[in-house]
Amino acid sequence: MTSGITHTPNTSPIAIITPGIYEVTFSVSGTEPNQFALFVNGLPVSGTIYGSGAGTQQNNGQAIIAFSAADVLTLRNHSSAAAIGLATVIGGTQANVNASIVIKKLD
């Protein structure tokens, strides 16, 4: 975990403690076609709705976001037509990562 960012595992909110410009990249492996987006303080971030047309495709997204101190970032199912399951055991016999997010401070 990077200083200036806090997150409790198995929860949605990611707290941005240190204000600045950040690059946010995400990847989701859903089991159905899906749309995911980034939200800051409960509001969608413009230009961050990314979709996947098949349940076997990864859905990747990226944005540059200016955060204020105490902003809360979440990655959410935006407007998928159905409930989205996160895929496990893809391509082998072991459980795998099915969602990830990388947050890099640029300034």
N, CA, C and O atoms as a MOPAC input file, in Angstrom:
PM7 MOZYME 1SCF
protein

 N      0.85200 1    -1.18200 1     0.00000 1
 C      0.00000 1     0.00000 1     0.00000 1
 C      0.89700 1     1.24300 1     0.00000 1
 O      1.88600 1     1.31100 1     0.73000 1
 N      0.54000 1     2.19900 1    -0.81100 1
 C      1.27800 1     3.45000 1    -0.92300 1
 C      0.87400 1     4.40100 1     0.19200 1
 O     -0.29700 1     4.46600 1     0.56700 1
 N      1.84800 1     5.14100 1     0.72400 1
 C      1.49600 1     6.13800 1     1.73700 1
 C      0.57600 1     7.17900 1     1.10000 1
 O      0.70100 1     7.49100 1    -0.08400 1
 N     -0.33800 1     7.70500 1     1.89000 1
 C     -1.29600 1     8.67700 1     1.38700 1
 C     -2.56500 1     8.06200 1     0.83600 1
 O     -3.47600 1     8.77800 1     0.41900 1
 N     -2.63300 1     6.72200 1     0.83100 1
 C     -3.81000 1     5.99300 1     0.35800 1
 C     -4.09700 1     4.89700 1     1.37300 1
 O     -3.18500 1     4.17800 1     1.78100 1
 N     -5.36800 1     4.75900 1     1.78900 1
 C     -5.71700 1     3.68000 1     2.71200 1
 C     -6.87600 1     2.86700 1     2.15200 1
 O     -7.76700 1     3.38700 1     1.48000 1
 N     -6.83300 1     1.57400 1     2.45300 1
 C     -7.88100 1     0.65900 1     1.99800 1
 C     -7.92000 1    -0.53900 1     2.92300 1
 O     -6.87800 1    -1.09000 1     3.28000 1
 N     -9.10700 1    -0.93900 1     3.31000 1
 C     -9.29700 1    -2.15200 1     4.09900 1
 C     -9.63500 1    -3.28400 1     3.14000 1
 O    -10.60600 1    -3.17900 1     2.39100 1
 N     -8.84700 1    -4.37900 1     3.14600 1
 C     -9.13200 1    -5.49100 1     2.23500 1
 C    -10.58000 1    -5.97900 1     2.34300 1
 O    -11.17000 1    -5.97600 1     3.42300 1
 N    -11.12900 1    -6.39100 1     1.21900 1
 C    -12.50100 1    -6.90400 1     1.10000 1
 C    -13.57100 1    -5.84400 1     1.32600 1
 O    -14.71400 1    -6.17100 1     1.64700 1
 N    -13.20400 1    -4.57600 1     1.16000 1
 C    -14.17500 1    -3.48200 1     1.19500 1
 C    -14.00400 1    -2.64800 1    -0.07600 1
 O    -12.98000 1    -2.74800 1    -0.75200 1
 N    -14.99200 1    -1.83700 1    -0.39700 1
 C    -14.95200 1    -1.03200 1    -1.62200 1
 C    -14.18600 1     0.28000 1    -1.50600 1
 O    -13.41900 1     0.60800 1    -2.41200 1
 N    -14.36400 1     1.04800 1    -0.42000 1
 C    -13.77500 1     2.39500 1    -0.40600 1
 C    -12.25000 1     2.39200 1    -0.35100 1
 O    -11.63100 1     1.60200 1     0.36300 1
 N    -11.66900 1     3.29900 1    -1.12600 1
 C    -10.23300 1     3.57000 1    -1.08700 1
 C    -10.10900 1     5.04200 1    -0.73300 1
 O    -10.55600 1     5.90200 1    -1.49200 1
 N     -9.50700 1     5.34000 1     0.40900 1
 C     -9.39100 1     6.72400 1     0.87700 1
 C     -8.09600 1     7.33700 1     0.35900 1
 O     -7.01200 1     6.77900 1     0.53000 1
 N     -8.23200 1     8.48600 1    -0.27200 1
 C     -7.07600 1     9.24300 1    -0.74200 1
 C     -6.78500 1    10.29400 1     0.32700 1
 O     -7.55900 1    11.23400 1     0.50700 1
 N     -5.68100 1    10.13300 1     1.02600 1
 C     -5.32900 1    11.03100 1     2.12600 1
 C     -4.54100 1    12.23200 1     1.61500 1
 O     -4.75800 1    13.35900 1     2.06100 1
 N     -3.62800 1    11.99100 1     0.68100 1
 C     -2.76000 1    13.04400 1     0.15900 1
 C     -3.32800 1    13.58000 1    -1.15000 1
 O     -3.45100 1    12.82900 1    -2.11700 1
 N     -3.68200 1    14.88000 1    -1.19900 1
 C     -4.23800 1    15.43500 1    -2.43500 1
 C     -3.20300 1    15.43500 1    -3.55900 1
 O     -1.99700 1    15.42800 1    -3.31100 1
 N     -3.69200 1    15.44300 1    -4.79000 1
 C     -2.79800 1    15.50800 1    -5.94300 1
 C     -3.42200 1    14.91100 1    -7.18400 1
 O     -4.60400 1    14.57000 1    -7.21300 1
 N     -2.59200 1    14.79300 1    -8.21300 1
 C     -3.00800 1    14.21500 1    -9.48600 1
 C     -2.55400 1    12.75600 1    -9.49200 1
 O     -1.38500 1    12.46100 1    -9.24800 1
 N     -3.49100 1    11.84800 1    -9.77200 1
 C     -3.21200 1    10.41700 1    -9.72900 1
 C     -3.63000 1     9.74400 1   -11.03200 1
 O     -4.59600 1    10.15100 1   -11.67600 1
 N     -2.89100 1     8.71500 1   -11.40400 1
 C     -3.29500 1     7.81600 1   -12.47800 1
 C     -3.95300 1     6.60600 1   -11.82400 1
 O     -3.37000 1     5.98300 1   -10.93600 1
 N     -5.15700 1     6.27500 1   -12.25900 1
 C     -5.89300 1     5.13200 1   -11.71100 1
 C     -6.16300 1     4.15700 1   -12.85400 1
 O     -6.74900 1     4.52600 1   -13.87200 1
 N     -5.73300 1     2.92100 1   -12.67600 1
 C     -5.93000 1     1.87000 1   -13.66800 1
 C     -6.63900 1     0.70300 1   -12.99900 1
 O     -6.29400 1     0.32500 1   -11.87900 1
 N     -7.63700 1     0.12300 1   -13.68400 1
 C     -8.33000 1    -1.02500 1   -13.09500 1
 C     -8.52400 1    -2.13300 1   -14.11500 1
 O     -8.47400 1    -1.91200 1   -15.32500 1
 N     -8.74600 1    -3.32700 1   -13.59300 1
 C     -9.03900 1    -4.49900 1   -14.40900 1
 C    -10.05000 1    -5.36000 1   -13.66400 1
 O     -9.88700 1    -5.63100 1   -12.47400 1
 N    -11.09300 1    -5.79000 1   -14.36700 1
 C    -12.13000 1    -6.64300 1   -13.77800 1
 C    -12.37000 1    -7.82100 1   -14.71500 1
 O    -12.50800 1    -7.64100 1   -15.92500 1
 N    -12.41900 1    -9.01600 1   -14.15700 1
 C    -12.75400 1   -10.21700 1   -14.93300 1
 C    -14.14600 1   -10.67400 1   -14.52200 1
 O    -14.30700 1   -11.39100 1   -13.53400 1
 N    -15.14700 1   -10.25700 1   -15.28200 1
 C    -16.52900 1   -10.62300 1   -14.99000 1
 C    -16.93600 1   -11.88300 1   -15.73200 1
 O    -16.26900 1   -12.30800 1   -16.67500 1
 N    -18.02700 1   -12.46600 1   -15.29800 1
 C    -18.54300 1   -13.66600 1   -15.95400 1
 C    -19.64500 1   -13.35000 1   -16.96100 1
 O    -20.14700 1   -14.25100 1   -17.63200 1
 N    -20.02200 1   -12.08500 1   -17.07000 1
 C    -21.03500 1   -11.63000 1   -18.01500 1
 C    -20.53800 1   -10.33800 1   -18.65900 1
 O    -19.62700 1    -9.70100 1   -18.12900 1
 N    -21.12300 1    -9.93400 1   -19.80500 1
 C    -20.81600 1    -8.61100 1   -20.33800 1
 C    -21.06500 1    -7.57200 1   -19.24800 1
 O    -22.01100 1    -7.69900 1   -18.47100 1
 N    -20.20800 1    -6.53100 1   -19.18900 1
 C    -20.31600 1    -5.61000 1   -18.05400 1
 C    -19.81400 1    -4.21900 1   -18.38300 1
 O    -19.11800 1    -4.00000 1   -19.37500 1
 N    -20.19300 1    -3.27300 1   -17.51000 1
 C    -19.66400 1    -1.91300 1   -17.52600 1
 C    -19.27600 1    -1.54900 1   -16.10100 1
 O    -20.07800 1    -1.66900 1   -15.17500 1
 N    -18.03400 1    -1.10300 1   -15.93900 1
 C    -17.55200 1    -0.63100 1   -14.64900 1
 C    -17.06600 1     0.79700 1   -14.80100 1
 O    -16.66400 1     1.21200 1   -15.88800 1
 N    -17.10400 1     1.55700 1   -13.70200 1
 C    -16.65500 1     2.94600 1   -13.71400 1
 C    -16.04300 1     3.29200 1   -12.36700 1
 O    -16.27800 1     2.62200 1   -11.36100 1
 N    -15.24600 1     4.36400 1   -12.37500 1
 C    -14.68200 1     4.90900 1   -11.14600 1
 C    -15.62400 1     5.96800 1   -10.59400 1
 O    -16.22800 1     6.73300 1   -11.34600 1
 N    -15.74100 1     6.00100 1    -9.26900 1
 C    -16.56400 1     6.98500 1    -8.57200 1
 C    -15.70700 1     7.67100 1    -7.51700 1
 O    -14.88800 1     7.02700 1    -6.86000 1
 N    -15.89500 1     8.97900 1    -7.35500 1
 C    -15.23300 1     9.72700 1    -6.28600 1
 C    -16.31800 1    10.34500 1    -5.42500 1
 O    -17.16500 1    11.09500 1    -5.91000 1
 N    -16.28200 1    10.02500 1    -4.15900 1
 C    -17.27800 1    10.51300 1    -3.19500 1
 C    -18.70400 1    10.20500 1    -3.65800 1
 O    -19.61900 1    11.00500 1    -3.46500 1
 N    -18.87400 1     9.03300 1    -4.27200 1
 C    -20.19600 1     8.57900 1    -4.68800 1
 C    -20.65300 1     9.07300 1    -6.04400 1
 O    -21.73200 1     8.69600 1    -6.50200 1
 N    -19.85400 1     9.91400 1    -6.70200 1
 C    -20.23300 1    10.45500 1    -8.00900 1
 C    -19.36300 1     9.85000 1    -9.10100 1
 O    -18.15700 1     9.69600 1    -8.90800 1
 N    -19.95600 1     9.50100 1   -10.25700 1
 C    -19.15400 1     8.90700 1   -11.32800 1
 C    -18.13000 1     9.89800 1   -11.87300 1
 O    -18.41300 1    11.08900 1   -12.00200 1
 N    -16.94500 1     9.39700 1   -12.18800 1
 C    -15.90000 1    10.21600 1   -12.79400 1
 C    -16.12400 1    10.20100 1   -14.30600 1
 O    -16.16400 1     9.13600 1   -14.92300 1
 N    -16.26800 1    11.36400 1   -14.88500 1
 C    -16.52600 1    11.48600 1   -16.31500 1
 C    -15.45300 1    10.75800 1   -17.12700 1
 O    -14.26000 1    10.87600 1   -16.84600 1
 N    -15.89500 1    10.00400 1   -18.13400 1
 C    -14.97600 1     9.32800 1   -19.03000 1
 C    -14.39100 1     8.03100 1   -18.50400 1
 O    -13.43400 1     7.51100 1   -19.07700 1
 N    -14.95800 1     7.49100 1   -17.40700 1
 C    -14.38000 1     6.25700 1   -16.85000 1
 C    -15.29400 1     5.04300 1   -16.97100 1
 O    -15.04300 1     4.02600 1   -16.32500 1
 N    -16.33800 1     5.12400 1   -17.77600 1
 C    -17.18600 1     3.95000 1   -17.98000 1
 C    -16.53500 1     3.08700 1   -19.05900 1
 O    -16.44000 1     3.48300 1   -20.22000 1
 N    -16.09200 1     1.90600 1   -18.65300 1
 C    -15.46200 1     0.95800 1   -19.57200 1
 C    -16.29500 1    -0.31500 1   -19.60500 1
 O    -16.82800 1    -0.74300 1   -18.58100 1
 N    -16.40400 1    -0.92000 1   -20.78600 1
 C    -17.24600 1    -2.09700 1   -20.92500 1
 C    -16.53300 1    -3.28100 1   -21.55000 1
 O    -15.50000 1    -3.14500 1   -22.20500 1
 N    -17.11800 1    -4.43900 1   -21.32600 1
 C    -16.66900 1    -5.69100 1   -21.92200 1
 C    -17.88700 1    -6.36400 1   -22.53700 1
 O    -18.91900 1    -6.50800 1   -21.88100 1
 N    -17.76900 1    -6.77300 1   -23.78500 1
 C    -18.90800 1    -7.36200 1   -24.47700 1
 C    -19.10400 1    -8.84500 1   -24.25600 1
 O    -20.11100 1    -9.41100 1   -24.68200 1
 N    -18.15000 1    -9.48300 1   -23.59200 1
 C    -18.25500 1   -10.92800 1   -23.36100 1
 C    -17.81000 1   -11.24100 1   -21.94200 1
 O    -16.96800 1   -10.54500 1   -21.37600 1
 N    -18.37400 1   -12.27900 1   -21.38300 1
 C    -18.05600 1   -12.64800 1   -20.01400 1
 C    -16.66100 1   -13.20100 1   -19.82800 1
 O    -16.19800 1   -13.35000 1   -18.69800 1
 N    -15.98200 1   -13.50800 1   -20.92500 1
 C    -14.63600 1   -14.05700 1   -20.80000 1
 C    -13.55200 1   -13.02200 1   -21.06900 1
 O    -12.36900 1   -13.36100 1   -21.07700 1
 N    -13.93300 1   -11.76400 1   -21.29000 1
 C    -12.96200 1   -10.70500 1   -21.56000 1
 C    -12.70500 1    -9.88800 1   -20.30400 1
 O    -13.61300 1    -9.64600 1   -19.50900 1
 N    -11.44300 1    -9.46300 1   -20.13400 1
 C    -11.16200 1    -8.52900 1   -19.05300 1
 C    -11.66800 1    -7.15600 1   -19.44900 1
 O    -11.64600 1    -6.78200 1   -20.62200 1
 N    -12.12100 1    -6.41600 1   -18.45800 1
 C    -12.56100 1    -5.04500 1   -18.64200 1
 C    -11.50700 1    -4.16500 1   -17.97600 1
 O    -11.37300 1    -4.17000 1   -16.75300 1
 N    -10.75600 1    -3.40800 1   -18.78200 1
 C     -9.68500 1    -2.55600 1   -18.26800 1
 C    -10.03700 1    -1.09900 1   -18.47700 1
 O    -10.60900 1    -0.73500 1   -19.50400 1
 N     -9.69600 1    -0.25700 1   -17.50100 1
 C     -9.94100 1     1.16900 1   -17.61200 1
 C     -8.82400 1     1.97100 1   -16.98400 1
 O     -8.04300 1     1.45500 1   -16.18500 1
 N     -8.75400 1     3.25600 1   -17.35800 1
 C     -7.69800 1     4.12000 1   -16.85100 1
 C     -8.17700 1     5.56100 1   -16.86800 1
 O     -8.94600 1     5.96000 1   -17.74200 1
 N     -7.71500 1     6.34400 1   -15.89000 1
 C     -8.05500 1     7.76200 1   -15.84000 1
 C     -6.98900 1     8.51900 1   -15.05800 1
 O     -6.29500 1     7.95200 1   -14.21500 1
 N     -6.87400 1     9.80600 1   -15.35200 1
 C     -6.06400 1    10.72600 1   -14.55700 1
 C     -7.06800 1    11.55100 1   -13.76100 1
 O     -7.95700 1    12.18000 1   -14.33400 1
 N     -6.92200 1    11.54400 1   -12.42700 1
 C     -7.91300 1    12.18800 1   -11.55500 1
 C     -7.20700 1    13.10400 1   -10.56700 1
 O     -6.19300 1    12.73100 1    -9.97900 1
 N     -7.75000 1    14.30900 1   -10.38700 1
 C     -7.27200 1    15.23400 1    -9.35100 1
 C     -8.06900 1    14.96200 1    -8.08100 1
 O     -9.27900 1    15.18200 1    -8.04200 1
 N     -7.39000 1    14.48500 1    -7.04600 1
 C     -8.03500 1    14.17600 1    -5.77200 1
 C     -7.74700 1    15.26100 1    -4.74800 1
 O     -6.65600 1    15.83100 1    -4.71300 1
 N     -8.73900 1    15.53600 1    -3.92100 1
 C     -8.56600 1    16.37500 1    -2.73500 1
 C     -8.32600 1    15.45700 1    -1.54500 1
 O     -8.61200 1    14.26200 1    -1.60700 1
 N     -7.80300 1    16.01800 1    -0.46600 1
 C     -7.60800 1    15.22600 1     0.74800 1
 C     -8.95200 1    14.68200 1     1.21000 1
 O     -9.95400 1    15.39700 1     1.18000 1
 N     -8.98000 1    13.43800 1     1.63300 1
 C    -10.15900 1    12.75200 1     2.17900 1
 C    -11.16800 1    12.33000 1     1.11600 1
 O    -12.27500 1    11.91600 1     1.46100 1
 N    -10.82000 1    12.42100 1    -0.16400 1
 C    -11.70300 1    11.87600 1    -1.20100 1
 C    -11.75100 1    10.35700 1    -1.08000 1
 O    -10.79400 1     9.72600 1    -0.63100 1
 N    -12.87800 1     9.78200 1    -1.48600 1
 C    -13.05200 1     8.33000 1    -1.44000 1
 C    -13.30100 1     7.82200 1    -2.85800 1
 O    -14.24300 1     8.24600 1    -3.52700 1
 N    -12.44700 1     6.91300 1    -3.29900 1
 C    -12.52800 1     6.31800 1    -4.62900 1
 C    -13.15600 1     4.93700 1    -4.52700 1
 O    -12.82300 1     4.16500 1    -3.62800 1
 N    -14.07100 1     4.62000 1    -5.45300 1
 C    -14.60900 1     3.26100 1    -5.55900 1
 C    -14.66300 1     2.86900 1    -7.03000 1
 O    -14.80100 1     3.71800 1    -7.91100 1
 N    -14.55300 1     1.58300 1    -7.27500 1
 C    -14.74800 1     0.98800 1    -8.59300 1
 C    -16.04000 1     0.20500 1    -8.50700 1
 O    -16.18300 1    -0.68100 1    -7.66500 1
 N    -16.99600 1     0.53500 1    -9.39100 1
 C    -18.32300 1    -0.07200 1    -9.27000 1
 C    -18.87400 1    -0.53900 1   -10.60500 1
 O    -18.52000 1    -0.03300 1   -11.67000 1
 N    -19.75900 1    -1.53000 1   -10.50600 1
 C    -20.59400 1    -1.92800 1   -11.62500 1
 C    -21.42500 1    -0.69400 1   -11.96800 1
 O    -22.16400 1    -0.19200 1   -11.12100 1
 N    -21.31200 1    -0.20600 1   -13.19400 1
 C    -22.00100 1     1.04100 1   -13.54000 1
 C    -23.41600 1     0.80300 1   -14.04200 1
 O    -24.37500 1     1.23600 1   -13.40300 1
 N    -23.56100 1     0.14200 1   -15.14500 1
 C    -24.89500 1    -0.02500 1   -15.72900 1
 C    -24.98900 1    -1.32900 1   -16.51300 1
 O    -25.55500 1    -1.36900 1   -17.60500 1
 N    -24.43800 1    -2.37500 1   -15.95400 1
 C    -24.49900 1    -3.67800 1   -16.61500 1
 C    -25.94300 1    -4.15100 1   -16.69700 1
 O    -26.75900 1    -3.85700 1   -15.82300 1
 N    -26.24500 1    -4.88800 1   -17.76000 1
 C    -27.61200 1    -5.36000 1   -17.96900 1
 C    -28.04100 1    -6.39300 1   -16.93300 1
 O    -29.23300 1    -6.52100 1   -16.65000 1
 N    -27.09600 1    -7.12600 1   -16.36800 1
 C    -27.40800 1    -8.17100 1   -15.38100 1
 C    -26.41700 1    -8.07500 1   -14.22700 1
 O    -25.42300 1    -7.35200 1   -14.30600 1
 N    -26.69500 1    -8.80200 1   -13.17000 1
 C    -25.73700 1    -8.88000 1   -12.06400 1
 C    -24.43900 1    -9.48200 1   -12.59700 1
 O    -24.46400 1   -10.36800 1   -13.45200 1
 N    -23.31700 1    -9.00200 1   -12.09100 1
 C    -22.01800 1    -9.44400 1   -12.58500 1
 C    -21.31600 1   -10.28200 1   -11.53300 1
 O    -21.07600 1    -9.82400 1   -10.41500 1
 N    -20.99200 1   -11.50500 1   -11.89600 1
 C    -20.14300 1   -12.32800 1   -11.04500 1
 C    -18.69700 1   -12.07900 1   -11.41600 1
 O    -18.39500 1   -11.75900 1   -12.56500 1
 N    -17.79900 1   -12.22400 1   -10.45200 1
 C    -16.37800 1   -12.10100 1   -10.74500 1
 C    -15.81400 1   -13.49400 1   -10.97900 1
 O    -16.00000 1   -14.40100 1   -10.16800 1
 N    -15.12700 1   -13.64700 1   -12.09600 1
 C    -14.65400 1   -14.95700 1   -12.53400 1
 C    -13.51300 1   -15.46700 1   -11.65900 1
 O    -12.60400 1   -14.71300 1   -11.31200 1
 N    -13.56400 1   -16.73600 1   -11.31100 1
 C    -12.47300 1   -17.38900 1   -10.58500 1
 C    -12.07900 1   -18.65300 1   -11.33100 1
 O    -12.85900 1   -19.18100 1   -12.12400 1
 N    -10.91000 1   -19.12200 1   -11.08700 1
 C    -10.36700 1   -20.33100 1   -11.72000 1
 C    -10.44000 1   -20.22300 1   -13.25300 1
 O    -10.97100 1   -21.10800 1   -13.92400 1
 N     -9.90600 1   -19.13900 1   -13.78200 1
 C     -9.87400 1   -18.94200 1   -15.23700 1
 C     -8.53700 1   -19.45600 1   -15.76700 1
 O     -7.47900 1   -19.07400 1   -15.26800 1
 N     -8.58700 1   -20.30300 1   -16.75600 1
 C     -7.38500 1   -20.74000 1   -17.43600 1
 C     -6.55400 1   -21.78000 1   -16.70900 1
 O     -5.45600 1   -22.11300 1   -17.15300 1
 N     -7.05800 1   -22.29500 1   -15.60300 1
 C     -6.28600 1   -23.28800 1   -14.85700 1
 C     -7.12000 1   -23.89800 1   -13.75800 1
 O     -8.34700 1   -23.94300 1   -13.84800 1
 N     -6.45600 1   -24.36900 1   -12.71800 1
 C     -7.15700 1   -25.04800 1   -11.62900 1
 C     -7.09400 1   -24.29100 1   -10.30800 1
 O     -7.69300 1   -24.72700 1    -9.32500 1
 N     -6.38100 1   -23.16400 1   -10.26300 1
 C     -6.22500 1   -22.40100 1    -9.02700 1
 C     -7.06300 1   -21.12500 1    -9.07200 1
 O     -7.29800 1   -20.55700 1   -10.13900 1
 N     -7.50700 1   -20.68600 1    -7.89900 1
 C     -8.21700 1   -19.40400 1    -7.80700 1
 C     -7.28200 1   -18.29600 1    -8.28300 1
 O     -6.07200 1   -18.36200 1    -8.06500 1
 N     -7.84000 1   -17.29000 1    -8.92600 1
 C     -7.03000 1   -16.20300 1    -9.46700 1
 C     -7.61800 1   -14.85300 1    -9.08700 1
 O     -8.76300 1   -14.75300 1    -8.64800 1
 N     -6.81100 1   -13.82600 1    -9.26700 1
 C     -7.26200 1   -12.45500 1    -9.03600 1
 C     -8.31000 1   -12.13300 1   -10.08900 1
 O     -8.10400 1   -12.40300 1   -11.27200 1
 N     -9.44700 1   -11.55200 1    -9.66300 1
 C    -10.49600 1   -11.22800 1   -10.62500 1
 C    -10.81500 1    -9.73900 1   -10.68600 1
 O    -11.64600 1    -9.31300 1   -11.48800 1
 N    -10.16300 1    -8.95200 1    -9.84700 1
 C    -10.30400 1    -7.50000 1    -9.91700 1
 C     -9.07000 1    -6.87500 1    -9.28500 1
 O     -8.57500 1    -7.34400 1    -8.26000 1
 N     -8.58000 1    -5.80900 1    -9.91000 1
 C     -7.42700 1    -5.11200 1    -9.34200 1
 C     -7.50500 1    -3.63800 1    -9.69400 1
 O     -8.16300 1    -3.23700 1   -10.65400 1
 N     -6.81700 1    -2.84400 1    -8.89100 1
 C     -6.74900 1    -1.40700 1    -9.13400 1
 C     -5.35300 1    -0.93300 1    -8.75100 1
 O     -4.81100 1    -1.33500 1    -7.72200 1
 N     -4.77900 1    -0.07500 1    -9.58800 1
 C     -3.46400 1     0.50800 1    -9.33000 1
 C     -3.64300 1     2.01700 1    -9.29400 1
 O     -4.25100 1     2.60000 1   -10.19100 1
 N     -3.10900 1     2.64600 1    -8.25100 1
 C     -3.22500 1     4.09300 1    -8.08200 1
 C     -1.81300 1     4.65400 1    -7.94900 1
 O     -1.08300 1     4.30000 1    -7.02400 1
 N     -1.42800 1     5.53800 1    -8.88700 1
 C     -0.08800 1     6.13100 1    -8.88600 1
 C     -0.20500 1     7.64200 1    -8.75200 1
 O     -0.93200 1     8.28300 1    -9.51000 1
 N      0.50800 1     8.20600 1    -7.79400 1
 C      0.53000 1     9.66700 1    -7.64300 1
 C      1.48800 1    10.24000 1    -8.67900 1
 O      2.65100 1     9.84100 1    -8.73900 1
 N      1.00600 1    11.17200 1    -9.49100 1
 C      1.81900 1    11.76800 1   -10.54600 1
 C      2.48400 1    13.06200 1   -10.10900 1
 O      3.55100 1    13.40900 1   -10.61600 1
 N      1.86800 1    13.78500 1    -9.17100 1
 C      2.50500 1    15.01400 1    -8.67000 1
 C      2.32300 1    15.13300 1    -7.18600 1
 O      2.78900 1    16.10000 1    -6.58300 1

